[in-house]
PDB file of C-alpha atoms in Angstrom:
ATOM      1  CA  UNK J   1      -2.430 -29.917 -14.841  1.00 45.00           C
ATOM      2  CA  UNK J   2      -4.638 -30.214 -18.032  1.00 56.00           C
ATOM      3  CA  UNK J   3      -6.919 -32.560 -16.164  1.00 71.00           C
ATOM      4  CA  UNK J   4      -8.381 -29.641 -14.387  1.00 70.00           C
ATOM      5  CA  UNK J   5     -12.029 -29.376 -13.805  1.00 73.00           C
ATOM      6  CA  UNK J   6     -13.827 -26.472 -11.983  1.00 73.00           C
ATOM      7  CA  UNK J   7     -14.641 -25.660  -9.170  1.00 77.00           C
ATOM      8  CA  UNK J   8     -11.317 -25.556  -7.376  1.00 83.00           C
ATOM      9  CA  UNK J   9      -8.003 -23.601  -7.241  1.00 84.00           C
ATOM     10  CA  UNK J  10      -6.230 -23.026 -10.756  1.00 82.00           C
ATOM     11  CA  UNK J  11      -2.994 -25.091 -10.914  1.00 78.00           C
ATOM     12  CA  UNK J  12      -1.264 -21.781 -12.300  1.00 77.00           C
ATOM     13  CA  UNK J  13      -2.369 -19.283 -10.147  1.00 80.00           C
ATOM     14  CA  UNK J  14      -4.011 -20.751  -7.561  1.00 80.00           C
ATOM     15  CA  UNK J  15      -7.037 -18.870  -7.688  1.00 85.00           C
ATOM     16  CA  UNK J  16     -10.239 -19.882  -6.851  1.00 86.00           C
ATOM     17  CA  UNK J  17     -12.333 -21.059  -9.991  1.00 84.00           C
ATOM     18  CA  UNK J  18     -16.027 -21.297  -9.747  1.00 84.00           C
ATOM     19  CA  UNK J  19     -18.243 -24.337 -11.066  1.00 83.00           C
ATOM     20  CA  UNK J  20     -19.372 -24.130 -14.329  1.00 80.00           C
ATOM     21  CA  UNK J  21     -16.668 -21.193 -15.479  1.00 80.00           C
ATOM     22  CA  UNK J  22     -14.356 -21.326 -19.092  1.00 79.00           C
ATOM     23  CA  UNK J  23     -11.520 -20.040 -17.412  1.00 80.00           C
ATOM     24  CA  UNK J  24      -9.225 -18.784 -14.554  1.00 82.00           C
ATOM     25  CA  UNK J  25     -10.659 -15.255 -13.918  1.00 80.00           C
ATOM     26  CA  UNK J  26      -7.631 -14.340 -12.414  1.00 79.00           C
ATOM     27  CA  UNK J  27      -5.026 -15.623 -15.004  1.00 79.00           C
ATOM     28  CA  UNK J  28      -7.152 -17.127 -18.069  1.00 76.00           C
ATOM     29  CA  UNK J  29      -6.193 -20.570 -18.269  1.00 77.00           C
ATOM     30  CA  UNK J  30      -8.410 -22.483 -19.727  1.00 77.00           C
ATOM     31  CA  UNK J  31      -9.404 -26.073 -21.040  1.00 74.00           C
ATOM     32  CA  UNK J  32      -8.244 -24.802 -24.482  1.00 76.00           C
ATOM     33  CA  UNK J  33      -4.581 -23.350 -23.251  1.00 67.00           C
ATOM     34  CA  UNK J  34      -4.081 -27.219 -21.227  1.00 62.00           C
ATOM     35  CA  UNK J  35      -4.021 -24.892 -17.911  1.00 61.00           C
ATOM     36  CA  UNK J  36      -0.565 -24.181 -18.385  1.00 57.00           C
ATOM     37  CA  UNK J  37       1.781 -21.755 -16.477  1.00 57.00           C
ATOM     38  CA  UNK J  38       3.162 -20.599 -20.114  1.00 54.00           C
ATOM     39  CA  UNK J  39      -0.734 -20.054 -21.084  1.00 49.00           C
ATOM     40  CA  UNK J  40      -1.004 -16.681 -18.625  1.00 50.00           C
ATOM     41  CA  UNK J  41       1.803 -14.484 -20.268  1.00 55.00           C
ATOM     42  CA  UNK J  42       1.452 -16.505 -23.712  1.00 55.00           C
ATOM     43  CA  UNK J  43       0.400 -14.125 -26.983  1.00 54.00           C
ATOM     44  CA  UNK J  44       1.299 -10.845 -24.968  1.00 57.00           C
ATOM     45  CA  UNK J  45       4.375  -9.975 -26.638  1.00 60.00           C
ATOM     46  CA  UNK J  46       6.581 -10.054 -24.073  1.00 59.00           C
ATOM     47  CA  UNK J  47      10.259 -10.216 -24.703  1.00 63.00           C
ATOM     48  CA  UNK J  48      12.264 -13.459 -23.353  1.00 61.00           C
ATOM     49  CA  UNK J  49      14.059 -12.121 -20.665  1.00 62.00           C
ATOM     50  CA  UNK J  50      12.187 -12.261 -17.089  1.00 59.00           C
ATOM     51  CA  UNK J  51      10.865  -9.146 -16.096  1.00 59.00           C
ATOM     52  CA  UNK J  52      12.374  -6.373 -13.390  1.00 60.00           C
ATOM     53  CA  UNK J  53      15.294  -4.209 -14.705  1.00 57.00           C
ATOM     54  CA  UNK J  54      17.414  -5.834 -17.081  1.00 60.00           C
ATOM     55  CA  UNK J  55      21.331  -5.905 -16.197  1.00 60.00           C
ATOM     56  CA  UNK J  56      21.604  -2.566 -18.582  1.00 61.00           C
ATOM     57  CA  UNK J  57      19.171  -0.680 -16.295  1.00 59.00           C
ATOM     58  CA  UNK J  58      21.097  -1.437 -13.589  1.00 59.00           C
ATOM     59  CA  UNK J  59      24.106  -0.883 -14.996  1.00 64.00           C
ATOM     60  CA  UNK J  60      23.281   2.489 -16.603  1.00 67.00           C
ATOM     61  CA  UNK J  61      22.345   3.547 -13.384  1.00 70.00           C
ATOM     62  CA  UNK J  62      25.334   2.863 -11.529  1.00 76.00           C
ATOM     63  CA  UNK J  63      27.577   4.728 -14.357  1.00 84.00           C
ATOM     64  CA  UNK J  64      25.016   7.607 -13.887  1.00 87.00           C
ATOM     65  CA  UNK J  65      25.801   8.267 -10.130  1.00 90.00           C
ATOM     66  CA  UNK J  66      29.408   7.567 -10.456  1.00 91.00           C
ATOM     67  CA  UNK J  67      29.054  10.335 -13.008  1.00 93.00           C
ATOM     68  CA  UNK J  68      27.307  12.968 -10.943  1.00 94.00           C
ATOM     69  CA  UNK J  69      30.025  11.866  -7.737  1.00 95.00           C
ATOM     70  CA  UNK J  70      32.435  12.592  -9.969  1.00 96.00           C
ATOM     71  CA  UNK J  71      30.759  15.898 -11.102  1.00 97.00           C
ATOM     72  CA  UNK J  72      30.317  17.015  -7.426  1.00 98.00           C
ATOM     73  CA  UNK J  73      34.259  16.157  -6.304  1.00 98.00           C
ATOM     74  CA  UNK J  74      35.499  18.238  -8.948  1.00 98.00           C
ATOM     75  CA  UNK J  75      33.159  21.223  -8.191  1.00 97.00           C
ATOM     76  CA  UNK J  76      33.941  20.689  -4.380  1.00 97.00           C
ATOM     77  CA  UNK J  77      37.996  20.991  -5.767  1.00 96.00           C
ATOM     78  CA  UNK J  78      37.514  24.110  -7.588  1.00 96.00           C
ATOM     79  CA  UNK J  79      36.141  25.844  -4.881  1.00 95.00           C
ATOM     80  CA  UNK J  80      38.538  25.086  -2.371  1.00 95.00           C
ATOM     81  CA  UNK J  81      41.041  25.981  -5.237  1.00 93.00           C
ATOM     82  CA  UNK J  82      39.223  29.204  -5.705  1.00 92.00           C
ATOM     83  CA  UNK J  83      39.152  29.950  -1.877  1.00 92.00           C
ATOM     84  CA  UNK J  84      42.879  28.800  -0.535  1.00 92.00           C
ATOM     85  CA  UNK J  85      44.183  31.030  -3.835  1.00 89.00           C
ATOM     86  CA  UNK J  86      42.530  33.862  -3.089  1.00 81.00           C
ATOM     87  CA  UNK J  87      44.450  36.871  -1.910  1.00 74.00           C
TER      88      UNK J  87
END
């Protein structure tokens, strides 16, 4: 991959790169980053895990509806307990 020489399709992204240009317009590799895959997210900050919703997204969002089922079959109780006792 660091043998790359434009024009032709970056190795990383697989862009088009025109003749003549410093780097991937599309990702930013360049001669200087060895057109590496880790070049494109490198410097940004990002934290180690991959991106999407980490497991405690998901998780906190599973506890939440549980929560608000749970919320709606005990409302759903007291009414019918409210309505049956009536006199």
């Amino acid at each position: 991959m660091e043998n790359f020489v434009p024009p032709g399709d970056c190795p990383v992204c697989g862009e088009h790169v025109e003749e003549g240009s410093a780097s991937c317009q599309s990702c930013g590799s360049c001669p200087q980053s060895g057109w590496s895959e880790d070049a494109a997210y490198d410097g940004l900050d990002l934290p180690a895990e991959s991106f999407g919703e980490s497991e405690d997204a998901v998780t906190k969002g599973k506890s939440t509806i549980k929560r608000l089922v749970l919320a709606a079959a005990l409302l759903i109780g007291v009414v019918i307990l409210f309505v049956l006792t009536k006199p």
